[in-house]
CSV table of C-alpha atoms in Angstrom, one decimal:
chain,number,residue,atom,x,y,z
A,1,MET,CA,46.7,176.6,144.1
A,2,ASP,CA,48.7,173.4,144.8
A,3,VAL,CA,46.4,170.4,145.0
A,4,ILE,CA,46.3,166.6,145.4
A,5,LEU,CA,43.9,164.6,143.2
A,6,VAL,CA,42.5,161.4,144.8
A,7,LEU,CA,41.0,158.7,142.6
A,8,ASN,CA,39.0,155.9,144.2
A,9,ALA,CA,37.6,153.3,141.8
A,10,GLY,CA,35.1,150.9,143.3
A,11,SER,CA,33.2,148.0,141.8
A,12,SER,CA,30.4,150.3,140.5
A,13,SER,CA,31.6,153.8,141.2
A,14,LEU,CA,34.4,156.2,140.6
A,15,LYS,CA,34.9,158.7,143.4
A,16,PHE,CA,37.3,161.6,143.3
A,17,GLN,CA,38.3,164.6,145.4
A,18,ILE,CA,40.7,167.5,145.0
A,19,PHE,CA,42.5,168.8,148.1
A,20,ALA,CA,44.4,172.0,148.4
A,21,LEU,CA,47.7,171.9,150.2
A,22,GLU,CA,47.3,174.7,152.8
A,23,PRO,CA,49.6,175.6,155.8
A,24,ALA,CA,47.0,174.2,158.2
A,25,GLY,CA,46.7,171.0,156.2
A,26,LEU,CA,44.5,169.5,153.5
A,27,GLU,CA,41.5,171.5,152.5
A,28,ARG,CA,38.8,169.9,150.3
A,29,GLN,CA,38.1,171.8,147.1
A,30,ILE,CA,36.0,169.5,145.0
A,31,LYS,CA,34.2,166.2,145.8
A,32,GLY,CA,32.5,164.1,143.2
A,33,GLN,CA,31.7,160.7,141.9
A,34,ILE,CA,30.3,158.7,139.0
A,35,ASP,CA,28.1,156.0,140.5
A,36,GLY,CA,25.6,153.5,139.2
A,37,ILE,CA,28.1,152.5,136.5
A,38,GLY,CA,26.5,150.0,134.1
A,39,VAL,CA,23.0,150.5,135.6
A,40,HIS,CA,22.0,154.1,135.9
A,41,PRO,CA,25.3,156.2,135.8
A,42,ARG,CA,25.2,159.6,137.4
A,43,PHE,CA,28.0,162.2,137.5
A,44,ARG,CA,27.9,164.6,140.5
A,45,ALA,CA,30.4,167.0,141.9
A,46,THR,CA,30.3,169.9,144.4
A,47,ASP,CA,32.8,172.5,145.5
A,48,ALA,CA,34.0,173.2,149.0
A,49,ALA,CA,30.8,175.1,149.9
A,50,GLY,CA,28.7,172.2,148.7
A,51,THR,CA,27.5,174.0,145.5
A,52,ALA,CA,26.8,171.7,142.7
A,53,LEU,CA,29.3,171.9,139.8
A,54,ILE,CA,27.7,169.1,137.8
A,55,ASP,CA,24.8,166.7,138.4
A,56,GLU,CA,24.0,164.7,135.2
A,57,ARG,CA,22.6,161.4,134.3
A,58,LEU,CA,24.9,159.7,131.9
A,59,ASP,CA,24.1,157.4,129.0
A,60,VAL,CA,24.3,153.8,130.4
A,61,GLU,CA,25.6,152.5,127.0
A,62,ALA,CA,28.4,155.1,127.1
A,63,ILE,CA,29.3,154.4,130.8
A,64,ARG,CA,29.1,150.6,130.9
A,65,ASP,CA,32.3,150.1,133.0
A,66,LEU,CA,34.9,151.8,135.1
A,67,PRO,CA,37.3,152.6,132.3
A,68,ALA,CA,34.5,154.5,130.5
A,69,ALA,CA,33.8,156.4,133.7
A,70,THR,CA,37.4,157.3,134.1
A,71,ARG,CA,37.5,158.7,130.6
A,72,ALA,CA,34.4,160.8,131.3
A,73,LEU,CA,36.0,162.1,134.5
A,74,LYS,CA,39.2,163.0,132.6
A,75,VAL,CA,37.3,165.1,130.1
A,76,TRP,CA,35.6,167.0,132.9
A,77,LEU,CA,38.7,167.6,134.9
A,78,GLN,CA,40.5,169.1,131.9
A,79,GLY,CA,37.9,171.8,131.9
A,80,LEU,CA,38.9,173.0,135.4
A,81,SER,CA,41.3,175.9,135.9
A,82,GLY,CA,43.2,177.5,138.8
A,83,TYR,CA,44.7,174.2,140.1
A,84,CYS,CA,48.4,173.1,140.1
A,85,LEU,CA,48.4,169.4,140.5
A,86,ARG,CA,51.3,168.2,142.7
A,87,ALA,CA,50.4,164.6,143.2
A,88,VAL,CA,47.8,161.9,142.7
A,89,GLY,CA,46.8,159.4,145.3
A,90,HIS,CA,45.0,156.2,144.3
A,91,ARG,CA,43.0,153.6,146.0
A,92,VAL,CA,44.5,150.2,145.2
A,93,VAL,CA,42.5,147.3,146.4
A,94,HIS,CA,45.1,144.6,146.8
A,95,GLY,CA,48.6,145.1,148.1
A,96,GLY,CA,49.2,141.3,148.4
A,97,PRO,CA,51.9,140.1,150.9
A,98,VAL,CA,54.3,142.8,149.7
A,99,TYR,CA,52.7,146.2,150.6
A,100,ALA,CA,51.6,147.0,154.1
A,101,ALA,CA,51.9,150.8,153.7
A,102,PRO,CA,51.4,153.5,151.0
A,103,VAL,CA,54.1,153.4,148.3
A,104,ARG,CA,55.2,155.9,145.6
A,105,ILE,CA,54.5,154.3,142.3
A,106,ASP,CA,57.2,153.5,139.7
A,107,GLU,CA,57.4,150.9,137.0
A,108,ALA,CA,58.6,148.2,139.3
A,109,VAL,CA,55.7,148.8,141.8
A,110,LEU,CA,53.2,149.0,138.9
A,111,GLU,CA,54.4,145.6,137.6
A,112,GLN,CA,54.2,144.1,141.1
A,113,LEU,CA,50.6,145.4,141.5
A,114,ARG,CA,49.7,144.0,138.2
A,115,SER,CA,50.5,140.5,139.5
A,116,PHE,CA,47.7,140.9,142.0
A,117,GLU,CA,45.0,141.6,139.4
A,118,ALA,CA,43.7,138.1,139.5
A,119,LEU,CA,43.0,138.5,143.2
A,120,ALA,CA,40.8,141.6,142.6
A,121,PRO,CA,39.6,141.5,139.0
A,122,LEU,CA,36.7,144.0,139.5
A,123,HIS,CA,39.0,146.7,141.0
A,124,GLN,CA,42.7,146.2,140.5
A,125,PRO,CA,42.7,146.6,136.7
A,126,SER,CA,40.8,149.8,136.9
A,127,ASN,CA,43.0,151.1,139.7
A,128,LEU,CA,46.1,150.4,137.6
A,129,ALA,CA,44.5,151.8,134.4
A,130,SER,CA,44.0,155.2,136.2
A,131,ILE,CA,47.7,155.1,137.3
A,132,ARG,CA,48.9,154.3,133.8
A,133,LEU,CA,46.8,157.1,132.3
A,134,VAL,CA,48.3,159.7,134.7
A,135,ARG,CA,51.8,158.4,133.9
A,136,GLU,CA,51.1,158.8,130.2
A,137,LEU,CA,49.8,162.4,130.6
A,138,ALA,CA,52.3,163.5,133.2
A,139,PRO,CA,55.2,161.1,133.6
A,140,ASP,CA,57.0,163.1,136.3
A,141,LEU,CA,53.9,163.7,138.5
A,142,PRO,CA,54.3,161.8,141.8
A,143,GLN,CA,51.7,159.1,142.3
A,144,VAL,CA,51.0,157.1,145.5
A,145,ALA,CA,49.2,153.8,145.9
A,146,CYS,CA,47.2,153.5,149.1
A,147,PHE,CA,46.0,149.9,149.9
A,148,ASP,CA,42.7,148.6,151.1
A,149,THR,CA,44.5,145.6,152.5
A,150,ALA,CA,47.1,147.5,154.6
A,151,PHE,CA,44.8,148.4,157.5
A,152,HIS,CA,44.3,144.7,158.3
A,153,ARG,CA,48.0,143.6,158.1
A,154,ASN,CA,48.5,143.6,161.9
A,155,HIS,CA,45.8,140.9,162.4
A,156,PRO,CA,46.7,138.1,164.8
A,157,VAL,CA,48.1,135.3,162.6
A,158,VAL,CA,45.2,133.0,163.6
A,159,ALA,CA,42.8,135.5,162.0
A,160,ASP,CA,44.7,135.5,158.7
A,161,CYS,CA,45.4,131.8,158.2
A,162,TYR,CA,43.4,129.2,156.2
A,163,ALA,CA,43.5,125.6,157.2
A,164,ILE,CA,45.8,124.7,154.3
A,165,PRO,CA,49.5,123.7,154.2
A,166,ALA,CA,51.7,126.4,155.8
A,167,ALA,CA,53.8,126.7,152.7
A,168,LEU,CA,50.8,128.2,150.9
A,169,HIS,CA,50.4,130.8,153.7
A,170,GLU,CA,54.0,131.8,153.3
A,171,GLU,CA,53.5,132.2,149.6
A,172,GLY,CA,50.7,134.7,150.4
A,173,VAL,CA,47.6,132.6,150.3
A,174,ARG,CA,46.0,134.1,153.4
A,175,ARG,CA,43.0,136.3,154.5
A,176,TYR,CA,43.9,139.9,153.8
A,177,GLY,CA,40.6,141.8,154.3
A,178,PHE,CA,39.6,144.8,152.3
A,179,HIS,CA,37.9,148.2,152.5
A,180,GLY,CA,40.7,149.1,154.9
A,181,LEU,CA,40.8,152.8,153.8
A,182,SER,CA,37.1,153.1,154.8
A,183,TYR,CA,37.7,151.4,158.1
A,184,ASP,CA,40.8,153.6,158.8
A,185,TYR,CA,38.6,156.7,158.3
A,186,VAL,CA,35.7,155.4,160.4
A,187,SER,CA,38.2,154.5,163.2
A,188,GLN,CA,39.6,158.0,163.1
A,189,ARG,CA,36.2,159.6,163.0
A,190,LEU,CA,34.9,157.6,165.9
A,191,GLY,CA,37.8,158.9,167.9
A,192,GLN,CA,36.3,162.4,167.3
A,193,VAL,CA,32.6,161.8,167.7
A,194,ALA,CA,32.6,158.9,170.2
A,195,PRO,CA,36.0,158.5,171.9
A,196,ASP,CA,34.5,156.2,174.5
A,197,VAL,CA,33.2,153.9,171.7
A,198,VAL,CA,36.4,153.6,169.7
A,199,LYS,CA,38.3,152.3,172.8
A,200,GLY,CA,36.0,149.3,172.9
A,201,ARG,CA,34.8,146.5,170.7
A,202,VAL,CA,33.3,147.8,167.5
A,203,ILE,CA,32.0,146.2,164.3
A,204,VAL,CA,32.0,148.5,161.3
A,205,ALA,CA,29.6,147.4,158.5
A,206,HIS,CA,30.8,148.8,155.2
A,207,LEU,CA,27.7,148.0,153.2
A,208,GLY,CA,27.7,149.0,149.5
A,209,SER,CA,27.9,147.3,146.2
A,210,GLY,CA,31.0,145.8,147.7
A,211,ALA,CA,30.3,144.9,151.3
A,212,SER,CA,32.3,143.7,154.3
A,213,MET,CA,32.5,144.0,158.0
A,214,CYS,CA,35.5,144.6,160.3
A,215,ALA,CA,36.0,143.9,164.0
A,216,LEU,CA,37.9,146.7,165.7
A,217,LYS,CA,39.4,146.6,169.2
A,218,ALA,CA,40.7,150.0,170.4
A,219,GLY,CA,40.5,151.2,166.8
A,220,GLN,CA,42.6,148.4,165.4
A,221,SER,CA,41.4,145.7,162.9
A,222,VAL,CA,41.4,142.2,164.5
A,223,ASP,CA,39.3,140.4,162.0
A,224,SER,CA,37.1,140.9,158.9
A,225,THR,CA,34.7,139.1,156.7
A,226,MET,CA,36.7,139.3,153.5
A,227,GLY,CA,39.7,137.0,152.8
A,228,PHE,CA,42.2,136.2,150.1
A,229,THR,CA,40.1,138.0,147.5
A,230,ALA,CA,37.1,140.4,147.6
A,231,LEU,CA,34.7,137.5,146.9
A,232,ASP,CA,34.4,136.3,150.5
A,233,GLY,CA,32.1,137.2,153.4
A,234,LEU,CA,28.9,139.1,152.8
A,235,PRO,CA,26.8,138.9,149.6
A,236,MET,CA,27.4,142.0,147.4
A,237,GLY,CA,26.0,143.6,144.3
A,238,THR,CA,27.4,141.0,141.9
A,239,ARG,CA,29.6,138.8,144.2
A,240,PRO,CA,28.3,135.9,146.2
A,241,GLY,CA,30.2,136.3,149.5
A,242,GLN,CA,30.8,133.2,151.5
A,243,LEU,CA,30.8,130.2,149.2
A,244,ASP,CA,31.7,126.5,149.7
A,245,PRO,CA,34.8,126.0,147.5
A,246,GLY,CA,33.3,122.7,146.5
A,247,VAL,CA,30.9,124.8,144.4
A,248,VAL,CA,33.8,126.0,142.3
A,249,LEU,CA,35.1,122.5,141.8
A,250,TYR,CA,31.6,121.3,140.8
A,251,LEU,CA,31.2,124.1,138.2
A,252,ILE,CA,34.6,123.2,136.7
A,253,ASP,CA,34.4,119.4,136.9
A,254,GLN,CA,30.7,118.7,136.5
A,255,LYS,CA,29.5,121.7,134.5
A,256,GLY,CA,32.5,122.0,132.3
A,257,MET,CA,33.0,125.7,133.0
A,258,THR,CA,36.3,127.3,132.3
A,259,THR,CA,38.1,129.2,135.0
A,260,THR,CA,37.3,132.4,133.1
A,261,ALA,CA,33.6,131.5,133.0
A,262,VAL,CA,33.6,130.7,136.7
A,263,SER,CA,35.4,134.0,137.5
A,264,ASN,CA,32.8,136.0,135.5
A,265,LEU,CA,30.0,134.2,137.3
A,266,LEU,CA,31.4,134.9,140.7
A,267,TYR,CA,32.5,138.5,140.1
A,268,LYS,CA,29.8,139.7,137.7
A,269,ASP,CA,26.6,137.6,137.9
A,270,SER,CA,26.2,136.5,141.5
A,271,GLY,CA,25.3,138.3,144.7
A,272,MET,CA,22.1,140.5,144.6
A,273,LYS,CA,22.1,140.4,140.8
A,274,GLY,CA,22.1,136.6,140.7
A,275,LEU,CA,19.7,136.1,143.6
A,276,SER,CA,17.1,138.6,142.5
A,277,GLY,CA,17.4,138.5,138.7
A,278,VAL,CA,16.3,142.2,139.0
A,279,SER,CA,19.4,144.3,139.8
A,280,ASN,CA,22.7,144.5,141.6
A,281,ASP,CA,21.6,147.8,143.2
A,282,MET,CA,20.0,147.8,146.6
A,283,ARG,CA,18.0,150.9,145.7
A,284,ASP,CA,16.3,149.0,142.9
A,285,LEU,CA,15.7,146.0,145.1
A,286,LEU,CA,14.0,148.0,147.8
A,287,ALA,CA,11.8,149.7,145.2
A,288,SER,CA,10.8,146.5,143.5
A,289,ASP,CA,7.7,144.5,144.2
A,290,ASP,CA,9.3,141.4,142.6
A,291,PRO,CA,9.4,138.6,145.3
A,292,ARG,CA,12.9,137.7,144.1
A,293,ALA,CA,14.1,141.1,145.0
A,294,ALA,CA,12.6,140.7,148.5
A,295,PHE,CA,14.3,137.3,148.8
A,296,ALA,CA,17.7,138.8,147.9
A,297,ILE,CA,17.2,141.5,150.6
A,298,ASP,CA,16.3,138.8,153.1
A,299,TYR,CA,19.4,136.9,152.2
A,300,PHE,CA,21.6,140.0,152.6
A,301,VAL,CA,20.2,140.7,156.1
A,302,GLN,CA,20.6,137.1,157.1
A,303,ARG,CA,24.2,137.0,156.2
A,304,CYS,CA,24.9,140.3,157.8
A,305,ALA,CA,23.4,139.1,161.1
A,306,ILE,CA,25.4,135.9,161.0
A,307,SER,CA,28.6,137.8,160.3
A,308,ILE,CA,28.0,140.2,163.2
A,309,GLY,CA,27.5,137.3,165.5
A,310,GLY,CA,30.8,135.8,164.4
A,311,LEU,CA,32.8,139.0,164.7
A,312,ALA,CA,31.3,139.7,168.1
A,313,ALA,CA,32.5,136.3,169.2
A,314,ALA,CA,36.0,137.1,167.9
A,315,MET,CA,36.1,140.1,170.3
A,316,ASP,CA,34.3,138.4,173.2
A,317,GLY,CA,31.5,140.8,172.9
A,318,LEU,CA,30.2,143.9,171.2
A,319,ASP,CA,30.0,147.6,172.3
A,320,ALA,CA,28.9,149.2,169.0
A,321,LEU,CA,27.9,148.6,165.5
A,322,VAL,CA,28.7,151.3,162.9
A,323,PHE,CA,27.0,151.5,159.5
A,324,THR,CA,28.9,153.1,156.6
A,325,ALA,CA,29.1,153.2,152.8
A,326,GLY,CA,26.3,153.5,150.3
A,327,ILE,CA,23.8,151.1,151.8
A,328,GLY,CA,24.9,151.6,155.4
A,329,GLU,CA,24.6,155.4,155.1
A,330,ASN,CA,21.5,155.7,153.0
A,331,ALA,CA,19.2,152.7,153.6
A,332,PRO,CA,17.3,153.0,156.9
A,333,GLU,CA,15.2,150.0,156.1
A,334,ILE,CA,18.3,147.8,155.8
A,335,ARG,CA,19.8,149.2,159.0
A,336,ALA,CA,16.5,148.6,160.8
A,337,ARG,CA,16.3,145.0,159.6
A,338,ILE,CA,19.9,144.2,160.6
A,339,SER,CA,19.5,145.9,164.0
A,340,ALA,CA,16.3,143.9,164.7
A,341,ARG,CA,18.4,140.7,164.3
A,342,LEU,CA,20.7,141.9,167.1
A,343,ALA,CA,18.1,142.0,169.9
A,344,TRP,CA,19.8,138.9,171.5
A,345,LEU,CA,22.8,141.2,172.0
A,346,GLY,CA,20.6,143.8,173.7
A,347,ALA,CA,20.6,146.2,170.6
A,348,ILE,CA,17.5,148.5,170.5
A,349,LEU,CA,17.0,150.8,167.5
A,350,ASP,CA,15.5,154.3,167.8
A,351,PRO,CA,13.2,154.4,164.7
A,352,GLU,CA,13.1,158.2,164.4
A,353,ALA,CA,16.9,158.6,164.7
A,354,ASN,CA,17.3,155.8,162.1
A,355,ALA,CA,14.9,157.4,159.7
A,356,ALA,CA,16.9,160.7,160.0
A,357,SER,CA,20.2,158.9,159.6
A,358,ALA,CA,21.5,160.4,162.8
A,359,THR,CA,25.0,159.6,164.1
A,360,VAL,CA,23.5,157.6,167.0
A,361,ILE,CA,20.5,155.5,166.0
A,362,SER,CA,20.2,153.3,169.0
A,363,ALA,CA,17.6,154.0,171.7
A,364,ASP,CA,18.4,154.9,175.3
A,365,GLY,CA,19.1,151.7,177.2
A,366,SER,CA,20.5,149.8,174.2
A,367,ALA,CA,23.3,147.5,175.2
A,368,VAL,CA,24.9,148.0,171.8
A,369,ARG,CA,25.4,151.5,170.5
A,370,LEU,CA,24.1,151.7,166.9
A,371,MET,CA,25.7,154.4,164.7
A,372,VAL,CA,25.9,155.8,161.2
A,373,VAL,CA,29.3,157.3,160.2
A,374,PRO,CA,29.7,158.4,156.6
A,375,THR,CA,33.0,157.2,155.3
A,376,ASP,CA,35.6,159.3,153.5
A,377,GLU,CA,38.2,157.0,151.9
A,378,GLU,CA,39.5,159.9,149.7
A,379,LEU,CA,40.5,161.9,152.7
A,380,ILE,CA,42.6,159.0,154.1
A,381,ILE,CA,44.2,158.6,150.6
A,382,ALA,CA,45.1,162.3,150.5
A,383,GLN,CA,46.5,162.1,154.1
A,384,GLN,CA,48.6,159.1,153.2
A,385,THR,CA,49.8,160.6,150.0
A,386,LEU,CA,50.8,163.9,151.7
A,387,ALA,CA,52.5,162.0,154.5
A,388,LEU,CA,54.6,159.9,152.1
A,389,LEU,CA,55.6,162.7,149.8
A,390,HIS,CA,56.2,165.5,152.4
A,391,PRO,CA,58.4,167.6,152.3
A,392,SER,CA,58.8,167.1,148.5
A,393,LEU,CA,55.4,168.7,148.1
């Protein structure tokens, strides 16, 4: 069976899927992930029928980071049989100013992507490590990079600029936006389940260990909360979100911190982890009775509400808010608390629908439709990989 393997390395998870190349199109064979990396890692995978192939808690000391998770996945995949691997599609977080569409990977592309590692140090090195590993094992196997930044590349210029000298913008210092593969899928899915909604003004809230929001008009990205790097916007598991750049100057000039130390602080020790002192995982915070955990949740909800207001203003109104990703799909309490902050927009939550994680969780009469749409970045990557390589596959 000819298949495409998709690898999707996030900040605390490694997702993968295997898709068969059938005459009617892509057909999912295996779906799995290693999540909770560095906290409470768990390896799960199911076949096309949803039957569990593996569901194991892993040793946290053995799976401290994404490279370790990648090695664990490699060992498991080697035990599979019956598949003829034709290509590998990768999520690559940052395409910089160079890549606005999927690209087949060669050494020159790999070197170009390496130059963007400093702009996404939690993700890009792991993305590229997976690519290099496949190149070592199967140097002739086609690999495709699919970019989180690409979906946002048609923003109006006013949405992408910083108020800095224009020469820096021309060099690539601009607001890129991220989680584009997720937003691409949700936009497509809305066209199927709510075609009237996708034509309007929609905010998609991709809430997970990495979190951002995107303003969509007629299914196209017009603004987002993330910027030059994946540090900006909403607070995340270990990243602070919006931060006065003067704080960075203070840490360097007054606290004597090196740029490496500041980078580690902002990427690894801030966000929910830094605020709570308890955990970077929203599940842990919701289960905790520590007041610091409660405060971190309050802060997260506050910043989400503020960002929704700003993105709604960017579109001159709001027709729907869509929750997706780990927190957005699985934390009814967070959805309820964010939705309650949108009463001024006329949003009314249906508590029972929300508790059931229904597709539509707003009540009849709500001026803003509230929805839950599970994301599927891996399907988008597989689609883009197939489209780029066809008919060579």
